[in-house]
């Protein structure tokens, strides 16, 4: 079935450095790729997303890149801050109309002061 | 958490009992979802509903049941048939029934269920 792999599972960076999280998906019909940030004990919050007709999208310190041919997409966080520490999930749509997501297993990011 | 409420935040149940988790949204969204989250794993889809009075099984529906009698409500029942129910349960909603234009899912704050 459809699958989304995510690496690394844990990532520690120094404050001010960049962080990169990578995901690979299996369903060639996937056309929407969101990234969620989840803080401890809370529900996930969307931080950025990208559609299959776009190769890159940026929102301040956060950017996402998509390579449809290789079926992978990446989250880039620059100038990391301690409040960026959280678990990040990538996802890809599945289903005839993209009504469902398949989620990656998550990356725990720690930004060290 | 954007207009989606889940209650209670913490729930304890004795083994062999059914328990119902509440999810309400005031976003006027058509689609609603239930996910289960276990430590070190991504979110796994239990059930979803794209319209009132209709719902479909997700990847791990066994031992769970849902209803969708109202657009704003999508309660999840964890039955005694669910062998390992202790987990964090998340509800989500989406604006449109289908189409790529409205893919974004909004999540509630979650309910942590513990079976004693």
Short mmCIF file of C-alpha atoms in Angstrom, two decimals:
data_model
loop_
_atom_site.label_atom_id
_atom_site.label_comp_id
_atom_site.label_asym_id
_atom_site.label_seq_id
_atom_site.Cartn_x
_atom_site.Cartn_y
_atom_site.Cartn_z
CA UNK A 1 0.00 0.00 0.00
CA UNK A 2 0.91 3.64 0.09
CA UNK A 3 3.84 4.49 2.31
CA UNK A 4 5.69 7.59 3.45
CA UNK A 5 9.19 7.30 4.86
CA UNK A 6 10.76 10.10 6.89
CA UNK A 7 14.35 10.70 7.97
CA UNK A 8 15.93 11.30 10.35
CA UNK A 9 13.81 10.12 13.28
CA UNK A 10 15.65 12.49 15.61
CA UNK A 11 17.64 15.62 14.84
CA UNK A 12 19.59 17.92 17.14
CA UNK A 13 20.93 21.26 15.94
CA UNK A 14 22.47 24.31 17.55
CA UNK A 15 20.36 27.42 17.72
CA UNK A 16 20.84 29.43 14.53
CA UNK A 17 21.79 26.43 12.40
CA UNK A 18 19.59 24.93 9.68
CA UNK A 19 17.57 21.73 9.91
CA UNK A 20 16.50 19.51 7.04
CA UNK A 21 13.96 16.68 7.19
CA UNK A 22 13.38 14.42 4.20
CA UNK A 23 10.39 12.33 3.16
CA UNK A 24 9.80 9.81 0.39
CA UNK A 25 6.38 8.72 -0.82
CA UNK A 26 5.27 5.75 -2.89
CA UNK A 27 1.98 6.78 -4.52
CA UNK A 28 2.66 8.53 -7.82
CA UNK A 29 -0.89 9.97 -7.69
CA UNK A 30 -0.12 11.98 -4.54
CA UNK A 31 -0.57 15.67 -5.30
CA UNK A 32 -0.47 17.51 -1.98
CA UNK A 33 2.25 17.35 0.66
CA UNK A 34 1.73 19.06 4.04
CA UNK A 35 4.12 19.39 6.94
CA UNK A 36 2.80 19.44 10.49
CA UNK A 37 4.45 20.50 13.74
CA UNK A 38 3.32 18.82 16.93
CA UNK A 39 4.21 20.06 20.38
CA UNK A 40 4.01 17.75 23.38
CA UNK A 41 0.46 16.78 24.28
CA UNK A 42 -1.12 18.86 21.49
CA UNK A 43 -2.62 18.27 18.09
CA UNK A 44 -0.51 18.78 14.93
CA UNK A 45 -0.46 22.23 13.36
CA UNK A 46 0.12 22.81 9.65
CA UNK A 47 3.27 24.84 9.07
CA UNK A 48 3.69 24.65 5.30
CA UNK A 49 2.41 22.67 2.35
CA UNK A 50 3.16 22.20 -1.32
CA UNK A 51 1.20 21.01 -4.32
CA UNK A 52 2.55 18.77 -7.04
CA UNK A 53 2.64 21.52 -9.66
CA UNK A 54 5.17 23.50 -7.61
CA UNK A 55 8.82 22.66 -6.93
CA UNK A 56 9.49 24.91 -3.97
CA UNK A 57 7.61 27.06 -1.49
CA UNK A 58 8.95 29.37 1.19
CA UNK A 59 7.41 31.05 4.21
CA UNK A 60 9.89 33.12 6.22
CA UNK A 61 12.32 30.65 7.84
CA UNK A 62 10.55 27.57 6.51
CA UNK A 63 10.74 26.13 3.02
CA UNK A 64 9.62 22.93 1.33
CA UNK A 65 11.01 21.42 -1.86
CA UNK A 66 9.40 18.72 -3.97
CA UNK A 67 10.96 16.37 -6.52
CA UNK A 68 8.07 14.53 -8.17
CA UNK A 69 10.31 12.38 -10.34
CA UNK A 70 12.16 11.01 -7.35
CA UNK A 71 9.03 11.10 -5.15
CA UNK A 72 10.62 12.95 -2.33
CA UNK A 73 10.09 16.24 -0.56
CA UNK A 74 11.99 18.04 2.16
CA UNK A 75 11.42 20.56 4.93
CA UNK A 76 14.08 23.19 5.50
CA UNK A 77 14.16 25.36 8.61
CA UNK A 78 16.77 28.11 8.72
CA UNK A 79 18.01 30.13 11.69
CA UNK A 80 16.49 27.62 14.10
CA UNK A 81 15.21 28.79 17.45
CA UNK A 82 14.46 26.83 20.66
CA UNK A 83 10.72 27.18 19.99
CA UNK A 84 11.22 25.16 16.79
CA UNK A 85 11.79 22.11 19.01
CA UNK A 86 8.91 19.70 18.36
CA UNK A 87 7.96 16.62 16.37
CA UNK A 88 7.50 17.23 12.65
CA UNK A 89 5.38 15.03 10.40
CA UNK A 90 5.24 14.93 6.64
CA UNK A 91 2.25 13.54 4.77
CA UNK A 92 1.12 12.78 1.25
CA UNK A 93 -2.37 12.49 -0.17
CA UNK A 94 -3.91 9.25 -1.31
CA UNK A 95 -7.28 8.25 -2.67
CA UNK A 96 -8.94 9.19 -5.89
CA UNK A 97 -9.51 12.77 -4.80
CA UNK A 98 -6.70 13.17 -2.31
CA UNK A 99 -9.15 13.06 0.57
CA UNK A 100 -6.84 11.14 2.90
CA UNK A 101 -3.27 11.43 4.06
CA UNK A 102 -0.54 8.92 4.71
CA UNK A 103 1.78 10.26 7.40
CA UNK A 104 5.47 9.71 7.92
CA UNK A 105 6.60 8.42 11.33
CA UNK A 106 7.83 11.82 12.48
CA UNK A 107 11.10 13.59 13.29
CA UNK A 108 11.86 14.86 16.77
CA UNK A 109 13.78 18.11 16.36
CA UNK A 110 15.73 19.52 19.27
CA UNK A 111 17.23 23.00 18.98
CA UNK A 112 19.96 23.43 21.53
CA UNK A 113 20.54 26.95 22.94
CA UNK B 1 -6.51 24.01 17.36
CA UNK B 2 -8.79 26.00 15.12
CA UNK B 3 -12.44 25.33 15.99
CA UNK B 4 -12.14 21.62 16.71
CA UNK B 5 -12.79 20.44 20.24
CA UNK B 6 -12.14 17.01 21.67
CA UNK B 7 -13.27 15.85 25.04
CA UNK B 8 -12.20 14.70 27.44
CA UNK B 9 -8.45 15.49 27.31
CA UNK B 10 -7.63 12.43 29.44
CA UNK B 11 -9.77 9.31 29.66
CA UNK B 12 -9.34 6.19 31.70
CA UNK B 13 -11.28 3.01 31.16
CA UNK B 14 -11.29 -0.44 32.55
CA UNK B 15 -10.45 -3.34 30.30
CA UNK B 16 -13.56 -4.73 28.61
CA UNK B 17 -15.52 -1.46 28.64
CA UNK B 18 -16.58 0.55 25.62
CA UNK B 19 -15.76 4.27 25.67
CA UNK B 20 -16.78 7.13 23.38
CA UNK B 21 -14.52 10.03 22.46
CA UNK B 22 -16.12 13.29 21.42
CA UNK B 23 -15.12 15.46 18.44
CA UNK B 24 -16.96 18.66 17.51
CA UNK B 25 -16.07 21.27 14.88
CA UNK B 26 -17.58 24.68 14.16
CA UNK B 27 -15.67 25.24 10.92
CA UNK B 28 -18.53 24.05 8.70
CA UNK B 29 -16.21 21.39 7.31
CA UNK B 30 -17.66 18.47 5.38
CA UNK B 31 -15.02 15.84 6.07
CA UNK B 32 -13.91 14.55 9.46
CA UNK B 33 -11.26 12.06 10.48
CA UNK B 34 -10.08 9.99 13.43
CA UNK B 35 -6.42 9.09 13.87
CA UNK B 36 -4.54 7.06 16.41
CA UNK B 37 -1.04 8.06 17.48
CA UNK B 38 1.38 5.75 19.28
CA UNK B 39 4.86 6.72 20.50
CA UNK B 40 7.42 6.80 17.71
CA UNK B 41 4.81 6.32 15.01
CA UNK B 42 2.99 8.56 12.63
CA UNK B 43 -0.73 9.11 12.65
CA UNK B 44 -2.78 6.13 11.52
CA UNK B 45 -6.25 6.59 10.08
CA UNK B 46 -9.08 4.83 11.91
CA UNK B 47 -12.23 6.13 10.19
CA UNK B 48 -13.22 9.07 8.06
CA UNK B 49 -16.45 10.66 6.93
CA UNK B 50 -16.90 12.91 3.94
CA UNK B 51 -20.59 13.65 4.44
CA UNK B 52 -23.30 13.28 7.05
CA UNK B 53 -24.58 9.73 7.50
CA UNK B 54 -21.65 8.25 5.61
CA UNK B 55 -18.23 7.03 6.74
CA UNK B 56 -15.45 4.71 5.61
CA UNK B 57 -12.91 2.52 7.35
CA UNK B 58 -9.33 3.66 7.44
CA UNK B 59 -6.24 1.55 7.93
CA UNK B 60 -6.91 0.36 11.49
CA UNK B 61 -10.71 0.31 11.93
CA UNK B 62 -10.96 -3.00 13.79
CA UNK B 63 -12.28 -2.54 17.31
CA UNK B 64 -13.62 0.98 16.62
CA UNK B 65 -16.94 2.39 15.50
CA UNK B 66 -18.14 5.86 14.49
CA UNK B 67 -21.29 7.74 13.62
CA UNK B 68 -21.93 10.95 11.67
CA UNK B 69 -25.45 12.08 12.44
CA UNK B 70 -24.57 15.78 12.37
CA UNK B 71 -22.11 17.71 10.23
CA UNK B 72 -20.32 19.16 13.23
CA UNK B 73 -19.94 15.95 15.25
CA UNK B 74 -18.01 12.71 14.67
CA UNK B 75 -17.79 10.61 17.85
CA UNK B 76 -15.48 7.59 18.04
CA UNK B 77 -16.30 4.53 20.15
CA UNK B 78 -13.43 2.35 21.26
CA UNK B 79 -14.95 -1.05 21.84
CA UNK B 80 -13.80 -3.93 24.00
CA UNK B 81 -12.75 -5.67 20.78
CA UNK B 82 -9.82 -3.25 20.40
CA UNK B 83 -6.92 -5.24 21.81
CA UNK B 84 -4.55 -2.40 22.57
CA UNK B 85 -6.58 0.79 22.95
CA UNK B 86 -4.15 2.86 25.03
CA UNK B 87 -3.07 5.68 22.71
CA UNK B 88 -3.44 9.35 21.82
CA UNK B 89 -6.50 9.92 19.60
CA UNK B 90 -6.72 12.85 17.23
CA UNK B 91 -9.71 14.17 15.35
CA UNK B 92 -9.37 16.32 12.23
CA UNK B 93 -11.63 18.04 9.73
CA UNK B 94 -11.35 19.29 6.15
CA UNK B 95 -13.39 21.83 4.25
CA UNK B 96 -14.39 20.02 1.09
CA UNK B 97 -15.56 16.52 0.32
CA UNK B 98 -13.15 16.11 -2.53
CA UNK B 99 -10.82 17.78 -4.94
CA UNK B 100 -7.29 18.99 -4.55
CA UNK B 101 -8.20 22.57 -3.75
CA UNK B 102 -9.12 21.90 -0.15
CA UNK B 103 -6.77 19.26 1.15
CA UNK B 104 -5.75 20.87 4.43
CA UNK B 105 -6.79 19.00 7.55
CA UNK B 106 -7.19 20.85 10.84
CA UNK B 107 -6.55 18.90 14.03
CA UNK B 108 -8.11 18.97 17.46
CA UNK B 109 -6.07 18.89 20.69
CA UNK B 110 -6.43 15.12 21.14
CA UNK B 111 -7.67 12.72 23.80
CA UNK B 112 -5.26 10.49 25.65
CA UNK B 113 -6.96 7.17 26.44
CA UNK B 114 -5.49 4.85 29.03
CA UNK B 115 -6.84 1.37 29.69
CA UNK B 116 -6.32 0.24 33.26
#
